[in-house]
Amino acid sequence: MTERSTILRQNVLFWGGVGGLAAVFISAIGMVEVFDGRKVIDPWLSLGYLLLLCIPAAVGFRVSRRVVLEGVAGPVPGKHDIVAGAATGAVTGLVMAGFILLTDAFDLRGVLVNVTPALLDLLTFGQGSATGVLIIVGLGSVLGAFGGAMHLVPARTRSLALRAFLWVLLVGFVELLLGNMLREVRLAAVDDYLFNTSRRVPWYSALTVAALVVVPSVLFRGRSQKLRARFVALSAPRRRRIGFLLAAVFVIFGMVVPANFGPLLNEIMTTVGLFMLMGLGLNIVVGYAGLLDLGYVAFFAVGAYSTAILVSASSPTFTPELAFFSAVPFVILIAALAGLVVGTPVIRMRGDYLAIVTLAFGEIARLVFQADWLKGAFGGAQGIKVDPARIRTMFGYVLVGIGLVALIVGGLRWWAARSLARERGEHDSRATSGAVVAVLGIVAIAVGVAFPDFATWTARGIDTEQIFRFALVFVVIAAFVSWRLEDSRVGRAWMAMREDEHVAEAMGINVVTAKLAAFVTGAVLAAFGGALFAIKIGTIFPASFKIVQSIIILVIVIVGGMGSLRGVALGAVVLIGVLGGPSQPGMLREFEEFKLLIYGVLLVVMMLKRPEGLLPSARRTRELHQEEFLQDAWIKAKADEIEEHA
Amino acid sequence: MASLLEIRGLTKQFGGLRALGGVDFRVEPGEIVSVIGPNGAGKTTFFNTISGLYPPDSGEILFEGSDVAGLNPDQITRRGIARTFQNVRLFPNMTVLENVMVAQHCRTTKGMWPALFQTPGFRREEAEIRERAREVLGFFGTRLVGYRFDQPAFALSYANRRRLEIARAIATQPKLLLLDEPTAGMNPRETLEQTELIGKLRSEKGFTVVVIEHDMKVVRNVSDRVVVLDHGVRIAEGSYEEVSSNEDVIEAYLGRPATKEGA
């Protein structure tokens, strides 16, 4: 027993200290103060306080967390959990108190610019440092006890409460977007109810949101699991068909709806699309072929610059002023060439060496675009001005073209399958899919014809809504390409190369071609992103293509799940949509200053807790959890054996 | 009849180490030849040089009459030489079926565009690849079929990994199979089975086989001819009986008996 209490005391001190340091850290870097402006529940709980006060509760919970072993009954939760939580919270409070007293006694602003009197005021709840210290220690232990008490609550209730809480938080965060959207779809009453006049969430709407989350999940308890189980039990082709259908619905939704999102969400979603595009491209290079490319931004830059030169009226020397979609084929060609140029010299490199060399290539690309002696072509540090209002798109022609191809392919397929079915007297599913493709083709032609301003040579001007639609089209193309290639001869060659290059070669795979194919495909997808970036941003200049872009694209792929399309898509939405891109705003504008910090923390946490990513591919999960897999397989084999004997 | 593989004066040097010092070697179609020799004799280097992993320093490697020395491994595999590795080198995170499917790369042609548009030709080829993979795995009885198709290669037992490696080599549709210690690390029963399998590779599949092997029982049972390497040179060649009684061979394996002028 004494041994256990020593361990517990050590734990209390450790986690209390960790909590205290975290709290001091987020205060000292200014997070608390900046986030104080955002009221989660008006008027008495701001995001800053919330962040601060979450810490003692979290460490209070963590300190008596148990490792659950299968077949071993863990210690029963009880009062001691609350006591331990309170003690841990108090330690956290004490560390904070120390920080408050220190700030009060000395002026730390010379070292830590963010430690302002306003911060001190916040931390002491405006009561002066003596009372404030008492409050914070007391509050710390109360919250710690609350965290500890969570062990006494059933896990389901706990997760439900957490979910409700997060939803309230989310509604508070996206207030502007939600308001815009609600007003666009004529639900202003809902908006008025949710947010008060200062556009903040009052307590009653917070409660409503929480109830909206809790009530259905209590009512439909277990339903979602059943639904999921039924989905998993479906045969693979049917599952794929459903997935395909969902994706199609999503895409059509995305094509129709942007008008109702308001410009801000539109902007954010376009940025998400841009990075999703590059994430998908890098996923082919890194996730499929296993070539760690740290200079991926180079292809993005190539795409952006070639588009800018081809479409802009103010490019320095060469001004063909093409329409956007007639420039795209050239951009693809140039990007493919760039892929070859970067790919060829690094063919014989692998692993770390490849990473370093590509890193250098990324920087070289930026410096080339910046160079004074190429100022005549790329405009040097000032870059190239692209005026979106003066660009023709020809999107209508593209739609009509795509529609015609779809009509012909789908029609032929339908016709062939139907005549086959007549011979055999049974229905062929290909007839249906062919008909669907053909109908979609007709729809595309109709849309292309119905919006002549996209199509005519003379109309000029691109707005964010259109760019979002283009982004969607490109993302669909990228996802389609990745999906088809993964399960093909080329995709298998990439996989084999990733596993063991020498053996892949000995098994008859030409690694030179395979690598170049990966580089070129990746480069083209990144160039799509660059092309969109060029017509969206207004001016293309070298500073937009810094190394941090490459890193963030890689982080998207890693956090989302390497080799998994859904994962990369989710990664882009989470990282870029919520936090914002390196120079683009996300939904949480307050995070702006702390973006890189949060990226870093997220990456570290993911690597420790879930290295396979948020939505990993089955293969990658297997790879990173070989031992668990083997154990499961062993247990399954044993169970089968026993069954056989029985 | 022309030899399937004819090697003349093959040398390979690693810095100051002469791994192969002018090896002459010949395999007739339909033969099973064993290559034996003590550790460090250059057997695996010999295989690596034939299969193109190392370019030879000098010498000729004539396969079906044309020189393949200096070609890339994938080109050599395409010509019809497949191999396994001494320290089993599968693609551990690919499934059993995928391992065999990927090995058909050099016998198939459909690239990116057909894959993107799922042309009828592409579908047909994919179906064929899958079918052939199942067929090849079926060659090993029940060991690599059924639920094993979709297991990752790392989940296989050691013996099954060796079998899968052979399956993968077969899937490249070679004329000549180079097996590098196919029974290493197997128990006596598995070794026996593997020995029979090597025989079947010739009798049922019609492959010509070159085996590196340490287990003399296996060597005696499978080989038409035995070639002994030591220090990168061929020191003996002949039937198992001839070779096993050869003075030089015994010396290479057991060392020179201590004599007065020796030491």
XYZ file of C-alpha atoms in Angstrom, chain A residues 413 480-481 484-485 487-490 492-496 499-500 502-510 517 521 619 622-623 626 629-630 633, chain B residues 73-74 77 83 85 89 91-94 98 101-103 105-106 108-112 115-116 118 122-123 125-126 129 152 154-155 168 172:
68
model
C -21.044 0.926 -72.276
C -10.002 9.592 -59.097
C -6.463 9.280 -60.414
C -7.603 4.085 -59.945
C -3.832 3.932 -59.806
C -5.173 -0.808 -57.380
C -3.396 -1.288 -60.682
C -0.197 -2.652 -62.079
C 1.486 0.726 -61.635
C 1.466 -2.340 -57.126
C 4.864 -1.551 -58.602
C 5.005 1.598 -56.451
C 4.061 -0.363 -53.373
C 6.700 -2.984 -54.029
C 8.751 -1.980 -49.487
C 12.093 -3.013 -50.947
C 16.226 -3.963 -54.704
C 13.811 -6.835 -54.626
C 11.278 -4.915 -56.675
C 13.958 -4.547 -59.306
C 14.842 -8.207 -59.134
C 11.154 -9.019 -59.604
C 11.180 -7.262 -62.938
C 10.018 -3.782 -62.016
C 11.773 -0.974 -63.786
C 5.843 8.077 -63.061
C 1.888 12.331 -61.443
C -2.194 -1.386 -45.071
C -1.069 -3.159 -40.368
C 2.438 -1.968 -41.034
C 2.465 -5.599 -36.930
C -1.949 -7.880 -36.056
C 0.092 -11.016 -35.574
C -4.169 -13.492 -36.358
C 17.966 -6.643 -62.705
C 14.539 -5.947 -64.174
C 14.169 -10.892 -65.017
C 15.599 -15.722 -58.111
C 16.939 -14.529 -51.632
C 13.019 -10.722 -48.850
C 7.275 -7.344 -49.614
C 6.211 -7.769 -45.994
C 3.287 -5.353 -45.922
C 1.717 -6.492 -49.143
C -0.248 -8.989 -54.063
C 0.674 -10.266 -58.543
C 3.422 -7.690 -58.475
C 5.925 -10.244 -59.705
C 4.911 -6.849 -63.687
C 7.380 -7.619 -66.424
C 2.170 -7.427 -68.341
C 1.938 -4.135 -70.113
C -0.980 -1.982 -69.046
C 0.287 1.336 -67.720
C -1.289 4.439 -66.302
C -5.669 1.966 -65.461
C -7.246 5.413 -65.320
C -10.325 0.944 -66.907
C -6.901 -3.439 -68.545
C -9.686 -5.347 -66.841
C -5.205 -8.201 -67.825
C -5.990 -7.563 -64.142
C -2.893 -11.450 -63.241
C 0.134 -9.669 -45.220
C 4.814 -10.688 -42.579
C 2.128 -12.825 -40.948
C 6.886 -14.980 -56.510
C 7.747 -13.836 -63.252
